[in-house]
JSON list of C-alpha atoms in Angstrom, two decimals:
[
{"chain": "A", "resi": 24, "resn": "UNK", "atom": "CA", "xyz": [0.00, 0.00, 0.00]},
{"chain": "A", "resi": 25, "resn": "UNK", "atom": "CA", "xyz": [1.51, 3.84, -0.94]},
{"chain": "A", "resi": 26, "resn": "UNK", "atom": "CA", "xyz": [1.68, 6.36, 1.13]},
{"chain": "A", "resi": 27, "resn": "UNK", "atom": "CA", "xyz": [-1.43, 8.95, 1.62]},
{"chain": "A", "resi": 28, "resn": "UNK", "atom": "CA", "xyz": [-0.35, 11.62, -0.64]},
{"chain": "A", "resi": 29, "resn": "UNK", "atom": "CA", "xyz": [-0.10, 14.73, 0.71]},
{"chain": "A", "resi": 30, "resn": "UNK", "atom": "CA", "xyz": [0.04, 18.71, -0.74]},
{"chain": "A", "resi": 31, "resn": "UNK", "atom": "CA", "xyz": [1.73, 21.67, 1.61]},
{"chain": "A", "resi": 32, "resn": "UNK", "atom": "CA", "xyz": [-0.02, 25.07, 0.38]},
{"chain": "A", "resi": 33, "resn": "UNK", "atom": "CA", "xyz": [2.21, 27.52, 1.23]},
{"chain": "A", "resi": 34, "resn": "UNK", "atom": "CA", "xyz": [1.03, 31.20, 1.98]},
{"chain": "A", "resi": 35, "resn": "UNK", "atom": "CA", "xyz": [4.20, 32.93, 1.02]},
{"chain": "A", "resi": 36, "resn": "UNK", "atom": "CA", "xyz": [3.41, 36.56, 1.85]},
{"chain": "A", "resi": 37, "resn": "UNK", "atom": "CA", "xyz": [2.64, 35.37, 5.24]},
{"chain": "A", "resi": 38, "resn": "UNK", "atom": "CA", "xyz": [5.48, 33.04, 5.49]},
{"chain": "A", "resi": 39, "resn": "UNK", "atom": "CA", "xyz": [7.89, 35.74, 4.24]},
{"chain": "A", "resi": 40, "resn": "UNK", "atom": "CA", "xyz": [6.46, 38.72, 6.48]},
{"chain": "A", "resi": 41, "resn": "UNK", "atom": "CA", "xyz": [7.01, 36.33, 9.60]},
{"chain": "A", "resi": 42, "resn": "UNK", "atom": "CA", "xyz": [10.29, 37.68, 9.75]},
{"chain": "A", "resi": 43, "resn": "UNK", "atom": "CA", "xyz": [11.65, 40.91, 10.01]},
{"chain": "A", "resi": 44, "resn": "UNK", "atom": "CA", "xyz": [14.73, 40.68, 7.77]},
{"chain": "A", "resi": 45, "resn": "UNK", "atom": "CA", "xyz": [13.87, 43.82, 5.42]},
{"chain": "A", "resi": 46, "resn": "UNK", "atom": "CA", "xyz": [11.54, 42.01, 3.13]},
{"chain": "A", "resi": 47, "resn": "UNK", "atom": "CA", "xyz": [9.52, 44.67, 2.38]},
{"chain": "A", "resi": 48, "resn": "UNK", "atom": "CA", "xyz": [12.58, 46.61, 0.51]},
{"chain": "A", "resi": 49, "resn": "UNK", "atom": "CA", "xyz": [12.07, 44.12, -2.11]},
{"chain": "A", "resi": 50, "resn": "UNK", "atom": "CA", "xyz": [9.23, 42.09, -2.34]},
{"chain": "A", "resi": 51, "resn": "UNK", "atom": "CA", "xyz": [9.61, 40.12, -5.13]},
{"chain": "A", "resi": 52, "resn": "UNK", "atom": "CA", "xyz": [13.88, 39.35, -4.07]},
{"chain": "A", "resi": 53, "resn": "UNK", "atom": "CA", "xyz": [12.51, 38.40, -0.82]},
{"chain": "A", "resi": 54, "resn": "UNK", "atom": "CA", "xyz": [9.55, 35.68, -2.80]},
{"chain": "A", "resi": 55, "resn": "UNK", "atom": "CA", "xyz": [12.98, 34.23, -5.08]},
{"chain": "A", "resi": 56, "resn": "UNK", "atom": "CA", "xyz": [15.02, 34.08, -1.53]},
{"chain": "A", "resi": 57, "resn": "UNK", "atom": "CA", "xyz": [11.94, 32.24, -0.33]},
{"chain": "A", "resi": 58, "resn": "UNK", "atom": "CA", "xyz": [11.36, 30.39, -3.34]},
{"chain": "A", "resi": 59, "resn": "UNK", "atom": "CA", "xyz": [15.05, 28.82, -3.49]},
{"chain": "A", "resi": 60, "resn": "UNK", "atom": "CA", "xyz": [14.92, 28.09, 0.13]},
{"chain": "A", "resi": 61, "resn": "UNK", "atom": "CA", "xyz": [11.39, 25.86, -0.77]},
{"chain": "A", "resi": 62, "resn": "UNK", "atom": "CA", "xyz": [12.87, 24.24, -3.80]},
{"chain": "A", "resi": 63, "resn": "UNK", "atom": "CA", "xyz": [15.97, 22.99, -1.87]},
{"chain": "A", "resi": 64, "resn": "UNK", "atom": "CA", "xyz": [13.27, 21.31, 0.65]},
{"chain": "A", "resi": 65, "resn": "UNK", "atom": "CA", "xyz": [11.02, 19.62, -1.93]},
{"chain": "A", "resi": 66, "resn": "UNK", "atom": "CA", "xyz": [14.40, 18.06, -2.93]},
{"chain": "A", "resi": 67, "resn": "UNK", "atom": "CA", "xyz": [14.09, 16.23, 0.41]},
{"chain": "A", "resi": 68, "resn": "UNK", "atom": "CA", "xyz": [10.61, 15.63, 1.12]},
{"chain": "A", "resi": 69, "resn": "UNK", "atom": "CA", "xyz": [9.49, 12.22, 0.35]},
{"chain": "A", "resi": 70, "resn": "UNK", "atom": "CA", "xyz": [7.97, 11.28, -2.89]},
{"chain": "A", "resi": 71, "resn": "UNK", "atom": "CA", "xyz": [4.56, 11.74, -2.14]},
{"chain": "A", "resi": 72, "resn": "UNK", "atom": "CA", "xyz": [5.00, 14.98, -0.86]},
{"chain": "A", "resi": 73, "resn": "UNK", "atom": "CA", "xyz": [3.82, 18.27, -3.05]},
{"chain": "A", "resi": 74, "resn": "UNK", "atom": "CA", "xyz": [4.37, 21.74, -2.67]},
{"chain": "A", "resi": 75, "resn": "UNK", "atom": "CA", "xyz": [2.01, 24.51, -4.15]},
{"chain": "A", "resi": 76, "resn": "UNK", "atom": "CA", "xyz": [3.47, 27.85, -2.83]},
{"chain": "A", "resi": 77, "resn": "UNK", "atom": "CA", "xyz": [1.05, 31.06, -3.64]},
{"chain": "A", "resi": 78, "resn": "UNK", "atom": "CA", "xyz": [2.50, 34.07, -4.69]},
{"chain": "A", "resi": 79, "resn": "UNK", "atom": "CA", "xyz": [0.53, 37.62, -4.51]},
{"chain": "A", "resi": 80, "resn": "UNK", "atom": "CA", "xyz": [1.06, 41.32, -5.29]},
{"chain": "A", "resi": 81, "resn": "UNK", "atom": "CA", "xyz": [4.65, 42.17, -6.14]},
{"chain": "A", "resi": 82, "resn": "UNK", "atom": "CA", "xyz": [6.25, 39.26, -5.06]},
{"chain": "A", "resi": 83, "resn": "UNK", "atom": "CA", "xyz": [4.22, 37.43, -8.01]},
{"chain": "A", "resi": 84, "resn": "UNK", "atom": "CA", "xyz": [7.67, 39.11, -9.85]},
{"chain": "A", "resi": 85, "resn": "UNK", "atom": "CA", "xyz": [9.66, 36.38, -8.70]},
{"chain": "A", "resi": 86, "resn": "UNK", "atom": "CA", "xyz": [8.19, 33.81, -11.08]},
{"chain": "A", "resi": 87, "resn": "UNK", "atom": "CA", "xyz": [8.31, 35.88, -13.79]},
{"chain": "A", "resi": 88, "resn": "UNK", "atom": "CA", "xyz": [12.10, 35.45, -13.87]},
{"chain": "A", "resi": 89, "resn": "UNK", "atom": "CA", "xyz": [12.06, 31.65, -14.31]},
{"chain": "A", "resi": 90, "resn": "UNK", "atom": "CA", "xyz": [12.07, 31.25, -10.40]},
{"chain": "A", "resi": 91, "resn": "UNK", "atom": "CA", "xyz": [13.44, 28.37, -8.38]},
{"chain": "A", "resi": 92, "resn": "UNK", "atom": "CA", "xyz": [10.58, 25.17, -8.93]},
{"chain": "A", "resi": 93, "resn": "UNK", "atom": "CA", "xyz": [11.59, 21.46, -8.21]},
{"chain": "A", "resi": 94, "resn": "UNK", "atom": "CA", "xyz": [9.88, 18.30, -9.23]},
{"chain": "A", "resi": 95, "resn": "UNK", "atom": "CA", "xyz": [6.58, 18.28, -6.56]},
{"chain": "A", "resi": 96, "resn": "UNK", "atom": "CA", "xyz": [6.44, 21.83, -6.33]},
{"chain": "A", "resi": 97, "resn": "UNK", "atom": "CA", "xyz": [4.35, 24.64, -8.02]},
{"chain": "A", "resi": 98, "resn": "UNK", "atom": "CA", "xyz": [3.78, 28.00, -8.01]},
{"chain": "A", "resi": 99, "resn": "UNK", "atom": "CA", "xyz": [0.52, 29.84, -8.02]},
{"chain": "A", "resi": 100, "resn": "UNK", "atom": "CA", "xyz": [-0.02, 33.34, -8.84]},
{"chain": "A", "resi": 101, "resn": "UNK", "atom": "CA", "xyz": [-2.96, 34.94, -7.13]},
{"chain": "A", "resi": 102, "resn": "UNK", "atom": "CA", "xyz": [-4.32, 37.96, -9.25]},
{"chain": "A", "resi": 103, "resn": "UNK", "atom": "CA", "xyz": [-6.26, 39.48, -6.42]},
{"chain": "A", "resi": 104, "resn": "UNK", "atom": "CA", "xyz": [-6.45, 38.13, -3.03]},
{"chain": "A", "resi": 105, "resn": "UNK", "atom": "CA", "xyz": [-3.58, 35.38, -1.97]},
{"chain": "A", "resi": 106, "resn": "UNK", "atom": "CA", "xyz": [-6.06, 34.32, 0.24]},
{"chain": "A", "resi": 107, "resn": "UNK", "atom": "CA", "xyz": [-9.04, 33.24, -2.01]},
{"chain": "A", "resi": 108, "resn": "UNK", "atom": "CA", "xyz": [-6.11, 31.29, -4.29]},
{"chain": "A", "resi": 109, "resn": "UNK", "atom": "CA", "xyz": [-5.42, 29.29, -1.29]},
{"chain": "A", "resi": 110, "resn": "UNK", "atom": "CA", "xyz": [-8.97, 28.55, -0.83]},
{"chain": "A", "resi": 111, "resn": "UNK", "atom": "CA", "xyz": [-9.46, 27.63, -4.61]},
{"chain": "A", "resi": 112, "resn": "UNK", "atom": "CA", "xyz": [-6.36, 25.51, -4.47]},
{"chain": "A", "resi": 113, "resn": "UNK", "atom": "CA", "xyz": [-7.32, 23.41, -1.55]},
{"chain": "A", "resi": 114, "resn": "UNK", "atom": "CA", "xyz": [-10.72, 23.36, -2.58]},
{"chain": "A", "resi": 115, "resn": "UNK", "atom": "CA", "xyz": [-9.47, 21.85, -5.56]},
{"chain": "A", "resi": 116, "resn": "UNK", "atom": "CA", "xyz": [-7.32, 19.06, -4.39]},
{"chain": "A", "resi": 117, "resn": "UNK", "atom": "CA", "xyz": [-9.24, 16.20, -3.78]},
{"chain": "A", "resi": 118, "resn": "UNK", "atom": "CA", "xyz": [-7.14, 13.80, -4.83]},
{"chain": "A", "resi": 119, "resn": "UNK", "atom": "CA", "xyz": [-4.80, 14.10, -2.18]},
{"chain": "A", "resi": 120, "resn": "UNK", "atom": "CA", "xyz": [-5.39, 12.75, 0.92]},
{"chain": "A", "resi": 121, "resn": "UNK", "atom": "CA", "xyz": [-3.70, 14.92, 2.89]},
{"chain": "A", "resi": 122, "resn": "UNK", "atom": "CA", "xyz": [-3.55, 18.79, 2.96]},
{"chain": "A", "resi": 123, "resn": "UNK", "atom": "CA", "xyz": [-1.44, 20.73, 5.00]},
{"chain": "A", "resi": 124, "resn": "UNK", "atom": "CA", "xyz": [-2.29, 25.02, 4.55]},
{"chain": "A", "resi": 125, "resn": "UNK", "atom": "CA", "xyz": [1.22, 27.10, 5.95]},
{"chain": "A", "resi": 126, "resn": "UNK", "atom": "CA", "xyz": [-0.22, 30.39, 7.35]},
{"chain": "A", "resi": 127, "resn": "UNK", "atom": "CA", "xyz": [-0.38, 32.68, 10.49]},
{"chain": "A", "resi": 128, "resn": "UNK", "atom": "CA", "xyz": [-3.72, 34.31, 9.44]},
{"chain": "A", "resi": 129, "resn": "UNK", "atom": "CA", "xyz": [-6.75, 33.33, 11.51]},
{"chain": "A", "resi": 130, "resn": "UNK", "atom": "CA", "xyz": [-9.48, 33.85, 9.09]},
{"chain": "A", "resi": 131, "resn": "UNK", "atom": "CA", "xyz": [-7.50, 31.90, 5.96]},
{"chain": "A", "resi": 132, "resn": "UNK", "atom": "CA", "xyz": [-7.27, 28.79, 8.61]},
{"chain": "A", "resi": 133, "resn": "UNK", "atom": "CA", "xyz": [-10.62, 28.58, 9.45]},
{"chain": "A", "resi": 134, "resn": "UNK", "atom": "CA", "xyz": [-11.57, 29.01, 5.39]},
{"chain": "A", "resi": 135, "resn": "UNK", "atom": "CA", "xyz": [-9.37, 26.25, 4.82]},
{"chain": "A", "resi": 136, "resn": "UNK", "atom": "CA", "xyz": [-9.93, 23.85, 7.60]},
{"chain": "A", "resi": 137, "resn": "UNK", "atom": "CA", "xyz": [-13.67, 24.19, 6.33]},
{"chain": "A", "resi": 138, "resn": "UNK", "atom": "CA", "xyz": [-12.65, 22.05, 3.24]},
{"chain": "A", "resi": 139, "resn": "UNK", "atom": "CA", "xyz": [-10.70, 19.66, 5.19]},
{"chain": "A", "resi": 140, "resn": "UNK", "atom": "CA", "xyz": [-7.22, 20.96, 5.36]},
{"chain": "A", "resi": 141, "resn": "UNK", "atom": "CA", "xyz": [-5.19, 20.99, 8.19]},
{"chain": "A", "resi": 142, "resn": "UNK", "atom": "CA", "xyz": [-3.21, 24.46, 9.14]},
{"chain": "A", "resi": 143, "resn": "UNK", "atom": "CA", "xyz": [-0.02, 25.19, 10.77]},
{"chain": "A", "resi": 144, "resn": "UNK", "atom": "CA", "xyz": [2.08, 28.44, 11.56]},
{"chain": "A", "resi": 145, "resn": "UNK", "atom": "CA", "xyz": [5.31, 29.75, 9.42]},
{"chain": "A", "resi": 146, "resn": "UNK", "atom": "CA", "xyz": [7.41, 28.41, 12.14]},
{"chain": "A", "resi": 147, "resn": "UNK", "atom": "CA", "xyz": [6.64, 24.88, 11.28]},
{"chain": "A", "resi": 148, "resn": "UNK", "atom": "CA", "xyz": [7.74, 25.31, 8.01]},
{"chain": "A", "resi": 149, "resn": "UNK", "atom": "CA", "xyz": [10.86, 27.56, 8.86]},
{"chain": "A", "resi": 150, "resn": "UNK", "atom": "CA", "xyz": [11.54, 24.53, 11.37]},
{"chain": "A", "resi": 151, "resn": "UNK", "atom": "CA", "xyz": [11.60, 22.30, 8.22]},
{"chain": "A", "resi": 152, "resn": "UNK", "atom": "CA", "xyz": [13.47, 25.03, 5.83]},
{"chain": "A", "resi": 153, "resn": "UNK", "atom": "CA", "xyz": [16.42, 25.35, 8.63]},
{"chain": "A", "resi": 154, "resn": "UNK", "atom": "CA", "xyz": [16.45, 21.11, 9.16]},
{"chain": "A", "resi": 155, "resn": "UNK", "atom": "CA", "xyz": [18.69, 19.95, 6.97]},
{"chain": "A", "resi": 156, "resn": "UNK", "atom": "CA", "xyz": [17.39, 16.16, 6.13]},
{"chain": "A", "resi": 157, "resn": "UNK", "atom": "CA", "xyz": [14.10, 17.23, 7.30]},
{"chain": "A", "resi": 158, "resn": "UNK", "atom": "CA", "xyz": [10.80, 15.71, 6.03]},
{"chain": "A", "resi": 159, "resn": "UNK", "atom": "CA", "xyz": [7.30, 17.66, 6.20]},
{"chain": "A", "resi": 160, "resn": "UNK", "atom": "CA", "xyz": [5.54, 15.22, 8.48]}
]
C-alpha cells in the first residue's frame, strides 16, 4: 500500500512577512530568496510529498524570472487576493489525501480547515526550511 499523498499550500506573503529581515525593501527578491529556500526542501521531502506555494502582489515578480521550482512543487499566482487562491487551491485538491495550509492568518485557517485541510504556523515550516534532512511530516 503507498503512502497517503499529501500537498503543503504555502502562503508565502505570510510566510515571508514572519520575519523581520527587510523584506519589504524588495518584495519580489525576498519571494525568489523564499522560493530557493522551498525548492531545496522539496528536494528532500518524500515522494509523495507536493508543494504549491502562492505568490501575490509584487512578489508574483519572482516567477516571472524563471524562479526556483523542483519536481513536486508549483507555483501559483494569485491575481487578487492570496487568500481566495489558497482557498481555490485546496478546494481543488481532492485527490490528495492529505492537505497541510502554511499560514499565520486566523481567518485563511478557518476558510481552509472548512474544506478539510489541516493548518499550521510559518514556524513549522521555517523549522523544516532550517532542518537539513528534514521531512514535512
Amino acid at each position: 500500500m503507498s503512502e497517503p499523498r499529501h500537498l503543503v499550500v504555502v502562503d508565502a506573503a505570510n510566510v515571508v512577512g514572519s520575519r523581520a529581515d527587510g523584506w519589504w525593501k524588495d518584495r519580489a527578491g525576498a519571494a525568489r530568496r523564499f522560493l530557493a529556500d522551498v525548492t531545496e526542501l522539496t528536494i528532500r521531502l518524500p515522494e509523495n510529498t507536493e508543494v504549491t506555494v502562492v505568490l501575490e502582489g509584487a512578489a508574483k515578480a519572482a516567477a516571472d524570472d524563471g524562479a526556483s521550482t523542483a519536481p513536486r512543487m508549483a507555483v501559483v499566482l494569485a491575481e487578487r487576493s492570496g487568500d481566495d487562491k489558497i482557498v481555490d487551491v485546496v478546494a481543488a485538491a481532492d485527490s490528495h489525501e492529505r492537505i497541510t495550509v502554511v499560514t499565520a492568518d486566523r481567518e485563511l485557517r478557518a476558510r481552509v480547515e472548512a474544506h478539510g485541510a489541516e493548518s499550521v504556523g510559518p514556524g513549522w515550516l521555517r523549522n523544516q526550511l532550517d532542518r537539513p534532512g528534514s521531512e514535512a511530516d
